[in-house]
Amino acid sequence: MSIEIIKVPDLGGADSVEVIEVCVAEGDQINAEDSLLVLETDKASMEVPSPYSGKVVSVKVKEGDELSEGAVILELEIVSNEEQAVEPEADVKPEPVNDVTPASADNNPAVATATVVEPISVPDIGGSDAVEVIEVCVAVGDSIAEGDSLVVLESDKASMEVPSPKDGKVISIHLKEGDSISEGALILELEVQSTNAVAPPVTPSPVSPPVANHSNTVAAVQSSSPITPQLPPVTSDDIYAGPAVRRLARELGADLNQVKGTGPRGRVSKDDLKTFVKQQLTSPSTGAASGSGIPVMPAIDFSQFGDINIEKMGKIHKLTSANMQRSWLNVPHVTQFDDADITDLESFRSSLKPEMERRGVKITPLAFLIKACAAALVEHPKFNASLQPDGEHIVYKKYVNIGFAVDTPAGLVVPVIRDADKKSVWELAAESLELATKAKNKKLKPADMQGGCFTISSLGNIGGQGFTPIVNAPEVAILGVSKLSMKPVWNGSDFEPRKMLPLSLSYDHRAINGADGGRFFTFLGEVLGDIRKLVL
Ligand code: CAO
């Protein structure tokens, strides 16, 4: 039994490479070729495999560390040097062993290494002849890992990738895009670390015969090499991506169907995949909803159609936009419409004008709407509720806080009037005016906008006959108010001109049913039609 110190191998010239994943932990029993680390440069990510089987004694690195060649990764307890020398896996992938400390190499004949240049040629391509090279995926000087795509070939039936059979450094490339090649043609020369002084020529594993006839389909590439990762079944014949990209997509949990390929013929590259994942993580609208399967809107260059001006969205705008989308995506909305007859309310409001002047408080229909909604929430507790995210519970609130949307130059904000059910119309008018003024002057504090149970969005002072407001989740309902207009209403014997206020009530159908919505609306219409009922 001996302890081997495993170090970072030759990174092909890369320095200070970030550890993005530590794949083993102390006490783990690992096999030769198991991944120890994943490192990432700005160009590529690479796995560092273990040169031995053994038990991890201690791990010396952590995620986020920056490592260079020779840095100690871990200490590995190996059963016996003798066993190591005959371990078959040492033959399978001897490359990294030259990076083990010299002491261990001395102790172990199997780890004596040499650098050899190996020609890599086109494998059996399923009987196809004179197949076109449509992409050369590597360049001279590249350090590549086993399984990385070397070239993409395309016959009239299908496309196929030729993976590298080994880790190594590309010394020279012997074909170019557009070349027509057949089995056995030299692709490139690879400098590899080998335990053998003389290495036999290497040919990548045979490529499986083309599997599909779609014009943009990649045939699954399979390898008989025991250390080539087994590829999963191709999930969609319409995705044009190679095995390495598919593997990365699986690891990231990304749906390749959604990734836009920028390679030749729409081929998806690793960079395309990374860009897609970055977009998903940074997009405020989809960050929380990632995995919802919503297709991403394509970025369009509108300047191709005429002059444009691009401005940065403000903080409130971005926040509102994210909240709206989250609510729209999560809440199954239903919107009901009705007109409330507020002829008498308006007469009463007009009669209050002298007192408004005396008190210095202007009462608009909004104050009465808040009062009426507060009463409706008390009467219909289903509207004064929030669903728990666990999908199993519902919270009924015993307080009645009502928010109202305020249109400000910086965007939409919703200050909240607390205990609206306990306040008079005068108090509600004064407080709504104060909060709206603060909102327009950017003086609202976060607490002024929290704790709402229900929201009123009034466009009455602006116009429109009706709209479908979006529920301000986690609230379960919102009232949209449009512009009052005089309408003929049948009183049983005549048409009477009445001041009708168009209302729209949107609610979360998970919490509220249509019948509940109807009852809430009827109550609201009755109290707005006869505000004396509000004092009962
Ligand atoms: N129909 C007809 N007139 C109405 C009305 C209605 N439904 N509601 C208000 N009015 C009248 C008021 O009575 C007032 O007229 P008078 O001065 O003659 O009495 C006038 O419109 C202006 O009212 P206001 O805007 O000063 O006050 P308000 O209480 O009606 O509204 C507030 C306050 C903050 C709600 C409003 O300023 C606002 O920001 N509205 C926009 C809300 C919004 O953007 N909602 C959409 C959200 S979703 O995108």
Coordinates of C-alpha atoms and ligand atoms in Angstrom, one line a residue:
M1 CA 0.0 0.0 0.0
S2 CA 1.4 3.4 -0.9
I3 CA 0.2 7.0 -0.9
E4 CA 0.5 8.7 -4.3
I5 CA 0.3 12.5 -4.6
I6 CA -1.7 13.3 -7.7
K7 CA -0.9 16.6 -9.4
V8 CA -2.3 18.7 -12.2
P9 CA -1.0 17.4 -15.5
D10 CA 0.2 19.4 -18.5
L11 CA -2.6 21.8 -19.3
G12 CA -1.4 22.5 -22.8
G13 CA 0.1 25.8 -21.8
A14 CA -2.9 27.1 -19.8
D15 CA -2.0 28.7 -16.5
S16 CA -4.1 29.5 -13.4
V17 CA -7.1 27.4 -14.5
E18 CA -10.2 27.6 -12.4
V19 CA -11.5 24.5 -10.7
I20 CA -15.2 24.4 -11.5
E21 CA -15.9 21.0 -10.0
V22 CA -14.2 18.6 -7.5
C23 CA -15.6 15.2 -8.4
V24 CA -14.2 13.2 -5.5
A25 CA -14.2 13.5 -1.7
E26 CA -12.1 12.1 1.1
G27 CA -12.7 8.4 1.6
D28 CA -14.0 7.8 -2.0
Q29 CA -12.8 4.6 -3.6
I30 CA -12.1 5.5 -7.2
N31 CA -11.0 3.8 -10.3
A32 CA -8.2 4.8 -12.7
E33 CA -9.7 7.3 -15.3
D34 CA -12.4 8.5 -12.9
S35 CA -12.6 12.2 -13.1
L36 CA -11.0 14.0 -10.2
L37 CA -11.5 17.6 -11.2
V38 CA -13.1 19.7 -13.9
L39 CA -11.0 22.7 -14.9
E40 CA -12.2 25.6 -17.0
T41 CA -10.2 28.1 -19.0
D42 CA -11.9 30.8 -21.0
K43 CA -11.6 28.5 -24.0
A44 CA -12.6 25.1 -22.7
S45 CA -13.3 22.9 -19.8
M46 CA -11.3 19.7 -19.2
E47 CA -11.5 16.9 -16.8
V48 CA -8.5 15.6 -14.9
P49 CA -8.8 11.8 -14.7
S50 CA -7.1 9.7 -12.0
P51 CA -4.1 7.8 -13.1
Y52 CA -4.7 5.0 -10.5
S53 CA -7.4 3.2 -8.7
G54 CA -7.3 3.8 -5.0
K55 CA -8.8 5.5 -2.0
V56 CA -8.8 9.3 -1.7
V57 CA -7.0 10.1 1.5
S58 CA -7.1 13.9 1.3
V59 CA -8.3 16.4 -1.2
K60 CA -6.1 19.5 -1.5
V61 CA -8.2 21.7 -3.8
K62 CA -11.7 23.2 -3.8
E63 CA -14.0 24.8 -6.3
G64 CA -12.9 28.2 -7.4
D65 CA -9.2 27.5 -6.8
E66 CA -6.9 28.4 -9.7
L67 CA -4.4 25.7 -10.6
S68 CA -1.5 25.3 -12.8
E69 CA 0.5 22.3 -13.9
G70 CA 2.1 20.5 -11.0
A71 CA -0.4 21.7 -8.3
V72 CA -1.3 19.0 -5.8
I73 CA -4.8 17.7 -6.3
L74 CA -5.1 14.9 -3.8
E75 CA -3.4 12.1 -2.0
L76 CA -4.4 8.6 -3.1
E77 CA -3.9 5.4 -1.2
I78 CA -3.0 2.7 -3.7
V79 CA -3.3 -1.0 -2.8
S80 CA 0.1 -2.1 -4.1
N81 CA 2.6 -1.0 -6.6
E82 CA 2.7 -4.4 -8.1
E83 CA -1.0 -4.5 -8.6
Q84 CA -0.8 -1.1 -10.1
A85 CA 1.8 -2.2 -12.6
V86 CA -0.5 -4.8 -14.0
E87 CA -3.7 -2.9 -13.6
P88 CA -5.3 -3.0 -17.1
E89 CA -6.6 0.6 -16.7
A90 CA -3.0 1.8 -16.6
D91 CA -2.9 0.7 -20.3
V92 CA -6.2 2.1 -21.0
K93 CA -5.2 5.7 -20.3
P94 CA -1.7 6.2 -19.1
E95 CA -1.4 9.8 -20.2
P96 CA -1.9 11.6 -16.9
V97 CA 0.5 9.4 -15.0
N98 CA 3.5 11.4 -15.9
D99 CA 2.0 14.1 -13.7
V100 CA 2.2 12.0 -10.6
T101 CA 5.2 12.8 -8.5
P102 CA 8.5 11.4 -9.8
A103 CA 8.8 9.3 -6.7
S104 CA 5.7 7.3 -7.6
A105 CA 6.8 7.0 -11.2
D106 CA 10.1 5.6 -10.1
N107 CA 8.3 3.0 -8.0
N108 CA 6.0 2.0 -10.7
P109 CA 7.2 0.8 -14.1
A110 CA 3.8 1.3 -15.6
V111 CA 4.0 5.1 -15.0
A112 CA 7.2 5.7 -16.9
T113 CA 6.1 8.0 -19.7
A114 CA 7.3 9.3 -23.0
T115 CA 5.8 11.8 -25.4
V116 CA 5.0 10.3 -28.8
V117 CA 3.4 11.7 -31.9
E118 CA 0.5 9.5 -33.1
P119 CA -1.2 9.8 -36.5
I120 CA -5.0 9.9 -36.2
S121 CA -6.8 8.8 -39.2
V122 CA -10.4 8.5 -40.4
P123 CA -12.1 5.5 -38.8
D124 CA -14.5 3.1 -40.4
I125 CA -17.3 5.4 -41.5
G126 CA -19.9 2.7 -42.2
G127 CA -18.9 2.1 -45.8
S128 CA -19.2 5.7 -46.9
D129 CA -16.7 6.9 -49.4
A130 CA -15.5 10.3 -50.4
V131 CA -17.2 12.0 -47.5
E132 CA -17.0 15.8 -47.2
V133 CA -15.3 17.5 -44.3
I134 CA -17.7 20.1 -43.2
E135 CA -15.9 21.3 -40.1
V136 CA -12.5 20.9 -38.6
C137 CA -13.0 21.3 -34.8
V138 CA -9.4 21.6 -33.7
A139 CA -6.4 23.7 -34.5
V140 CA -2.7 23.1 -34.3
G141 CA -1.5 23.6 -30.8
D142 CA -4.9 22.7 -29.2
S143 CA -4.8 20.5 -26.2
I144 CA -7.7 18.1 -26.6
A145 CA -9.3 15.4 -24.5
E146 CA -10.4 12.0 -25.5
G147 CA -13.9 12.2 -27.0
D148 CA -13.5 15.8 -28.3
S149 CA -14.6 16.2 -31.8
L150 CA -11.8 16.4 -34.4
V151 CA -13.8 16.8 -37.6
V152 CA -17.4 16.7 -38.7
L153 CA -18.0 14.7 -41.9
E154 CA -21.1 14.8 -44.0
S155 CA -22.2 12.3 -46.5
D156 CA -25.4 12.7 -48.6
K157 CA -27.1 10.7 -45.9
A158 CA -26.0 12.1 -42.6
S159 CA -23.4 14.0 -40.6
M160 CA -21.0 12.4 -38.2
E161 CA -18.3 13.5 -35.8
V162 CA -15.0 11.9 -35.5
P163 CA -13.9 11.9 -31.8
S164 CA -10.4 11.9 -30.6
P165 CA -9.3 8.5 -29.3
K166 CA -6.9 10.1 -26.9
D167 CA -6.0 13.1 -24.9
G168 CA -3.1 15.0 -26.5
K169 CA -1.8 18.1 -28.3
V170 CA -2.5 18.7 -32.0
I171 CA 0.8 18.9 -33.8
S172 CA -0.4 19.1 -37.4
I173 CA -3.7 18.9 -39.3
H174 CA -3.8 17.1 -42.6
L175 CA -7.2 18.0 -44.0
K176 CA -9.4 21.0 -44.4
E177 CA -13.1 21.9 -44.8
G178 CA -14.4 20.9 -48.2
D179 CA -12.0 17.9 -48.5
S180 CA -13.4 14.7 -49.6
I181 CA -12.0 11.8 -47.6
S182 CA -12.4 8.1 -47.0
E183 CA -11.6 5.6 -44.3
G184 CA -7.9 5.7 -43.4
A185 CA -7.2 9.2 -44.5
L186 CA -4.8 11.0 -42.1
I187 CA -6.7 13.6 -40.0
L188 CA -4.0 14.9 -37.8
E189 CA -0.9 14.1 -35.7
L190 CA -1.4 14.1 -31.9
E191 CA 1.3 14.4 -29.3
V192 CA 0.4 12.1 -26.5
Q193 CA 1.9 10.9 -23.3
S194 CA 2.5 7.2 -23.6
T195 CA 3.9 4.4 -21.5
N196 CA 5.1 2.8 -24.7
A197 CA 8.3 4.1 -26.3
V198 CA 6.8 3.2 -29.7
A199 CA 3.1 3.7 -30.1
P200 CA 1.1 2.0 -32.8
P201 CA -0.8 4.3 -35.1
V202 CA -4.1 5.3 -33.6
T203 CA -7.3 5.2 -35.4
P204 CA -10.4 6.6 -33.7
S205 CA -13.1 4.1 -32.9
P206 CA -15.3 3.2 -35.8
V207 CA -18.1 5.6 -36.4
S208 CA -21.4 4.0 -36.4
P209 CA -23.2 4.0 -39.7
P210 CA -25.4 7.0 -40.3
V211 CA -28.6 6.6 -38.4
A212 CA -30.9 9.0 -40.0
N213 CA -31.7 10.6 -43.3
H214 CA -32.5 14.1 -42.1
S215 CA -30.6 16.8 -43.8
N216 CA -29.4 18.3 -40.5
T217 CA -29.0 15.3 -38.4
V218 CA -25.9 14.1 -36.7
A219 CA -25.5 10.3 -36.5
A220 CA -24.7 9.1 -32.9
V221 CA -21.0 8.4 -32.7
Q222 CA -20.2 5.3 -30.8
S223 CA -16.8 4.1 -29.7
S224 CA -15.6 0.7 -28.7
S225 CA -13.0 2.2 -26.5
P226 CA -13.6 1.3 -22.9
I227 CA -12.8 4.8 -21.7
T228 CA -14.9 6.6 -24.2
P229 CA -18.0 7.8 -22.4
Q230 CA -21.1 5.9 -23.5
L231 CA -23.4 8.3 -25.3
P232 CA -27.0 8.3 -24.4
P233 CA -29.6 7.8 -27.0
V234 CA -30.0 10.9 -29.2
T235 CA -33.0 12.7 -27.8
S236 CA -34.0 14.4 -30.9
D237 CA -33.1 13.6 -34.4
D238 CA -33.5 17.3 -35.3
I239 CA -30.7 18.5 -33.0
Y240 CA -27.5 19.0 -34.9
A241 CA -24.9 18.7 -32.1
G242 CA -22.0 16.4 -31.4
P243 CA -21.5 14.0 -28.5
A244 CA -19.4 16.3 -26.3
V245 CA -22.1 19.1 -26.6
R246 CA -24.8 16.6 -25.9
R247 CA -22.9 15.4 -22.8
L248 CA -22.4 19.0 -21.6
A249 CA -26.1 19.7 -22.2
R250 CA -27.0 16.7 -20.1
E251 CA -24.7 17.8 -17.3
L252 CA -26.2 21.3 -17.4
G253 CA -29.7 20.1 -17.7
A254 CA -30.2 22.2 -20.8
D255 CA -32.7 21.3 -23.5
L256 CA -30.7 21.3 -26.8
N257 CA -33.9 21.8 -28.7
Q258 CA -33.9 25.4 -27.4
V259 CA -30.3 26.2 -28.2
K260 CA -29.6 28.1 -31.4
G261 CA -26.7 26.6 -33.2
T262 CA -24.4 29.0 -34.9
G263 CA -22.1 26.5 -36.5
P264 CA -22.2 25.4 -40.1
R265 CA -25.7 24.3 -41.0
G266 CA -27.0 25.3 -37.5
R267 CA -24.7 23.0 -35.6
V268 CA -24.8 23.6 -31.9
S269 CA -21.4 24.2 -30.4
K270 CA -20.3 24.2 -26.7
D271 CA -20.2 28.0 -26.9
D272 CA -23.8 28.1 -28.2
L273 CA -24.8 26.0 -25.2
K274 CA -22.9 28.1 -22.7
T275 CA -24.4 31.3 -24.2
F276 CA -27.9 29.7 -23.9
V277 CA -27.3 28.7 -20.3
K278 CA -25.9 32.1 -19.4
Q279 CA -29.0 33.7 -20.9
Q280 CA -31.3 31.5 -18.9
L281 CA -29.5 32.3 -15.7
T282 CA -29.3 36.0 -16.2
S283 CA -32.6 36.7 -17.8
P284 CA -34.9 38.1 -15.0
S285 CA -37.9 36.8 -16.8
T286 CA -36.8 33.3 -17.1
G287 CA -34.3 32.8 -14.3
A288 CA -36.9 31.6 -11.8
A289 CA -38.9 29.8 -14.4
S290 CA -36.0 28.0 -16.1
G291 CA -37.1 24.6 -17.0
S292 CA -40.6 25.9 -17.9
G293 CA -39.8 25.1 -21.5
I294 CA -40.8 28.5 -22.7
P295 CA -39.0 29.1 -26.0
V296 CA -36.6 32.0 -25.8
M297 CA -37.4 35.0 -27.9
P298 CA -34.8 35.5 -30.6
A299 CA -32.6 38.6 -30.5
I300 CA -33.5 40.7 -33.5
D301 CA -31.4 43.5 -34.9
F302 CA -34.1 46.1 -35.6
S303 CA -31.6 48.5 -37.0
Q304 CA -31.9 46.5 -40.2
F305 CA -35.4 47.9 -40.7
G306 CA -34.6 51.6 -39.8
D307 CA -33.2 54.0 -37.2
I308 CA -33.5 52.8 -33.6
N309 CA -32.5 54.0 -30.2
I310 CA -31.6 51.5 -27.5
E311 CA -32.1 52.6 -23.8
K312 CA -31.4 50.7 -20.6
M313 CA -34.5 49.7 -18.7
G314 CA -34.8 51.3 -15.3
K315 CA -34.8 49.3 -12.0
I316 CA -38.5 49.6 -11.4
H317 CA -39.3 48.7 -15.0
K318 CA -37.1 45.6 -14.8
L319 CA -38.6 44.6 -11.5
T320 CA -42.2 45.1 -12.7
S321 CA -41.4 43.2 -15.9
A322 CA -40.1 40.3 -14.0
N323 CA -43.0 40.3 -11.5
M324 CA -45.5 40.5 -14.3
Q325 CA -44.1 37.6 -16.2
R326 CA -43.8 35.5 -13.1
S327 CA -47.4 36.2 -12.2
W328 CA -48.6 35.7 -15.8
L329 CA -46.8 32.3 -16.0
N330 CA -47.8 31.1 -12.6
V331 CA -51.3 32.3 -12.2
P332 CA -54.2 30.9 -14.2
H333 CA -56.1 34.1 -14.7
V334 CA -59.8 34.6 -15.2
T335 CA -61.2 38.1 -15.8
Q336 CA -64.8 39.1 -15.2
F337 CA -66.3 42.4 -16.3
D338 CA -69.1 44.4 -15.0
D339 CA -70.3 48.0 -14.8
A340 CA -71.1 49.5 -11.4
D341 CA -73.7 52.2 -11.3
I342 CA -72.1 55.0 -9.3
T343 CA -74.5 57.8 -10.2
D344 CA -75.5 58.2 -6.6
L345 CA -71.9 57.9 -5.4
E346 CA -70.9 60.6 -7.8
S347 CA -73.7 62.9 -6.6
F348 CA -72.6 62.3 -3.0
R349 CA -69.0 62.9 -3.9
S350 CA -69.9 66.2 -5.6
S351 CA -71.9 67.2 -2.5
L352 CA -68.7 66.8 -0.5
K353 CA -66.8 69.4 -2.5
P354 CA -67.1 72.2 0.0
E355 CA -65.9 69.9 2.8
M356 CA -63.1 68.7 0.6
E357 CA -61.9 72.3 0.3
R358 CA -62.3 72.9 4.0
R359 CA -60.3 69.8 4.9
G360 CA -57.9 70.2 2.1
V361 CA -58.5 66.6 0.9
K362 CA -59.8 65.7 -2.5
I363 CA -61.9 62.5 -2.7
T364 CA -61.8 60.8 -6.0
P365 CA -63.7 57.6 -6.9
L366 CA -60.6 55.7 -5.8
A367 CA -61.2 56.3 -2.1
F368 CA -64.7 54.8 -2.4
L369 CA -63.4 51.9 -4.4
I370 CA -60.8 51.1 -1.7
K371 CA -63.5 51.3 0.9
A372 CA -65.9 49.0 -1.1
C373 CA -63.1 46.5 -1.9
A374 CA -62.1 46.3 1.8
A375 CA -65.7 45.5 2.7
A376 CA -65.9 42.9 -0.1
L377 CA -62.7 41.3 1.1
V378 CA -64.1 41.0 4.6
E379 CA -67.3 39.5 3.2
H380 CA -65.5 37.2 0.8
P381 CA -62.3 35.9 2.5
K382 CA -61.4 33.7 -0.5
F383 CA -60.2 37.0 -2.1
N384 CA -58.1 37.9 0.9
A385 CA -55.9 34.9 0.7
S386 CA -52.6 33.6 -0.8
L387 CA -51.7 30.2 -2.0
Q388 CA -48.7 28.6 -0.3
P389 CA -46.0 27.6 -2.8
D390 CA -46.2 23.9 -1.6
G391 CA -49.5 23.7 -3.4
E392 CA -51.1 22.2 -0.3
H393 CA -52.1 25.2 1.8
I394 CA -53.8 28.5 1.6
V395 CA -53.3 31.4 3.9
Y396 CA -56.4 33.5 4.9
K397 CA -55.5 36.9 6.1
K398 CA -57.3 38.6 9.0
Y399 CA -56.0 42.0 8.0
V400 CA -57.2 44.0 5.0
N401 CA -54.4 45.8 3.2
I402 CA -55.1 47.2 -0.2
G403 CA -52.6 48.3 -2.8
F404 CA -53.2 50.6 -5.7
A405 CA -51.2 51.0 -8.8
V406 CA -49.5 54.3 -9.3
D407 CA -48.2 55.4 -12.7
T408 CA -44.9 57.2 -12.2
P409 CA -42.2 58.4 -14.6
A410 CA -39.9 55.7 -13.3
G411 CA -42.5 52.9 -13.8
L412 CA -45.4 51.3 -12.0
V413 CA -45.4 51.0 -8.2
V414 CA -48.0 49.7 -5.8
P415 CA -48.2 51.4 -2.4
V416 CA -50.3 49.7 0.2
I417 CA -52.9 51.1 2.5
R418 CA -52.9 49.1 5.7
D419 CA -56.1 48.1 7.5
A420 CA -58.2 49.8 4.8
D421 CA -61.4 48.2 6.3
K422 CA -60.9 50.2 9.5
K423 CA -60.4 53.6 7.8
S424 CA -63.0 56.2 6.7
V425 CA -63.3 57.4 3.1
W426 CA -61.6 60.7 4.2
E427 CA -58.7 58.8 5.7
L428 CA -58.4 56.6 2.6
A429 CA -58.5 59.6 0.3
A430 CA -55.8 61.4 2.3
E431 CA -53.6 58.4 2.6
S432 CA -53.9 57.4 -1.1
L433 CA -53.0 60.9 -2.1
E434 CA -50.0 61.0 0.2
L435 CA -48.8 57.6 -1.0
A436 CA -49.3 58.5 -4.7
T437 CA -47.4 61.7 -4.2
K438 CA -44.6 59.8 -2.5
A439 CA -44.6 57.3 -5.3
K440 CA -44.3 60.0 -8.0
N441 CA -41.4 61.6 -6.0
K442 CA -39.6 58.3 -5.5
K443 CA -40.1 58.7 -1.7
L444 CA -41.8 55.3 -1.0
K445 CA -40.0 53.0 1.4
P446 CA -40.1 49.2 0.8
A447 CA -42.4 48.9 3.7
D448 CA -44.9 51.2 2.0
M449 CA -45.3 48.6 -0.8
Q450 CA -45.4 45.4 1.3
G451 CA -48.1 43.4 2.8
G452 CA -50.8 44.0 0.3
C453 CA -53.9 41.6 0.2
F454 CA -55.6 42.9 -3.0
T455 CA -54.8 45.5 -5.6
I456 CA -56.8 48.2 -7.4
S457 CA -55.5 49.4 -10.8
S458 CA -57.4 52.4 -11.8
L459 CA -57.0 53.8 -15.3
G460 CA -60.2 55.8 -14.8
N461 CA -58.4 59.2 -15.0
I462 CA -56.8 58.1 -18.2
G463 CA -59.3 56.3 -20.3
G464 CA -60.4 53.0 -21.8
Q465 CA -63.5 50.9 -21.5
G466 CA -61.9 47.9 -19.9
F467 CA -58.7 45.9 -19.5
T468 CA -57.5 42.6 -18.0
P469 CA -55.2 43.4 -15.1
I470 CA -52.6 40.9 -14.1
V471 CA -52.9 39.5 -10.5
N472 CA -50.3 40.9 -8.2
A473 CA -49.2 37.5 -6.9
P474 CA -49.1 36.2 -4.3
E475 CA -52.4 38.1 -4.0
V476 CA -55.2 36.2 -5.7
A477 CA -57.2 39.0 -7.2
I478 CA -57.0 42.5 -8.6
L479 CA -59.6 45.1 -9.7
G480 CA -59.2 47.0 -12.9
V481 CA -61.1 50.3 -13.0
S482 CA -61.8 52.1 -16.3
K483 CA -63.3 55.4 -17.3
L484 CA -66.7 56.3 -16.0
S485 CA -69.2 57.0 -18.7
M486 CA -72.9 57.9 -19.0
K487 CA -74.9 55.0 -20.3
P488 CA -78.6 54.4 -20.8
V489 CA -79.8 51.9 -18.3
W490 CA -83.3 50.3 -18.4
N491 CA -85.1 51.0 -15.1
G492 CA -88.1 48.8 -15.9
S493 CA -90.1 51.4 -17.8
D494 CA -87.6 53.7 -19.3
F495 CA -83.9 54.1 -20.2
E496 CA -82.3 56.3 -17.7
P497 CA -78.9 58.0 -18.1
R498 CA -76.6 56.5 -15.4
K499 CA -73.0 57.0 -14.6
M500 CA -71.5 53.5 -15.1
L501 CA -68.1 52.6 -14.0
P502 CA -66.5 49.7 -16.0
L503 CA -64.8 47.2 -13.7
S504 CA -62.7 44.2 -14.5
L505 CA -61.9 41.6 -11.8
S506 CA -58.9 39.2 -12.5
Y507 CA -58.4 36.4 -10.2
D508 CA -56.3 33.3 -9.7
H509 CA -58.4 30.4 -10.7
R510 CA -56.5 28.1 -8.4
A511 CA -57.8 30.0 -5.4
I512 CA -61.1 31.4 -6.7
N513 CA -63.9 29.9 -8.8
G514 CA -66.1 31.8 -11.3
A515 CA -69.0 31.6 -8.9
D516 CA -66.9 33.2 -6.1
G517 CA -65.9 35.9 -8.7
G518 CA -69.5 36.5 -9.5
R519 CA -70.5 36.9 -5.9
F520 CA -67.6 39.2 -5.1
F521 CA -68.5 41.4 -8.1
T522 CA -72.2 41.5 -7.2
F523 CA -71.4 42.6 -3.7
L524 CA -69.0 45.3 -5.0
G525 CA -71.6 46.5 -7.5
E526 CA -74.2 46.7 -4.7
V527 CA -72.1 48.7 -2.3
L528 CA -70.8 51.1 -5.0
G529 CA -74.4 51.5 -6.2
D530 CA -75.6 52.4 -2.7
I531 CA -72.7 53.5 -0.5
R532 CA -75.0 53.6 2.5
K533 CA -74.5 49.8 2.6
L534 CA -70.8 50.5 3.4
V535 CA -71.7 51.8 6.8
L536 CA -73.9 48.8 7.8
Ligands
CAO1 N1 -63.7 57.6 -14.4 C1 -63.7 58.9 -14.6 N2 -62.9 59.8 -14.0 C2 -62.1 59.3 -13.0 C3 -62.1 58.0 -12.6 C4 -62.9 57.1 -13.4 N3 -62.9 55.8 -13.1 N4 -61.2 57.9 -11.6 C5 -60.7 59.1 -11.4 N5 -61.3 60.0 -12.2 C6 -61.1 61.4 -12.2 C7 -61.0 62.0 -10.8 O1 -62.2 62.1 -10.2 C8 -60.3 63.2 -11.1 O2 -61.1 64.2 -11.6 P1 -61.7 65.4 -10.8 O3 -60.4 66.2 -10.5 O4 -62.6 66.1 -11.7 O5 -62.3 64.9 -9.6 C9 -59.3 62.9 -12.2 O6 -59.8 61.7 -12.8 C10 -57.9 62.6 -11.8 O7 -57.8 61.8 -10.7 P2 -56.4 61.4 -10.1 O8 -55.5 60.7 -11.0 O9 -55.8 62.7 -9.5 O10 -56.7 60.5 -8.8 P3 -57.2 59.0 -8.8 O11 -57.5 58.9 -7.3 O12 -58.3 58.7 -9.7 O13 -56.0 58.2 -9.2 C11 -53.8 57.2 -9.1 C12 -54.8 58.1 -8.4 C13 -52.6 57.1 -8.3 C14 -54.5 55.8 -9.1 C15 -53.6 57.6 -10.5 O14 -52.9 58.9 -10.5 C16 -52.7 56.7 -11.3 O15 -51.5 56.6 -11.2 N6 -53.4 55.9 -12.2 C17 -52.7 54.9 -13.1 C18 -52.7 53.5 -12.5 C19 -52.1 52.6 -13.5 O16 -51.1 52.9 -14.2 N7 -52.7 51.4 -13.6 C20 -52.3 50.5 -14.5 C21 -51.6 49.4 -13.9 S1 -51.3 48.1 -15.0 O17 -50.3 48.7 -16.1

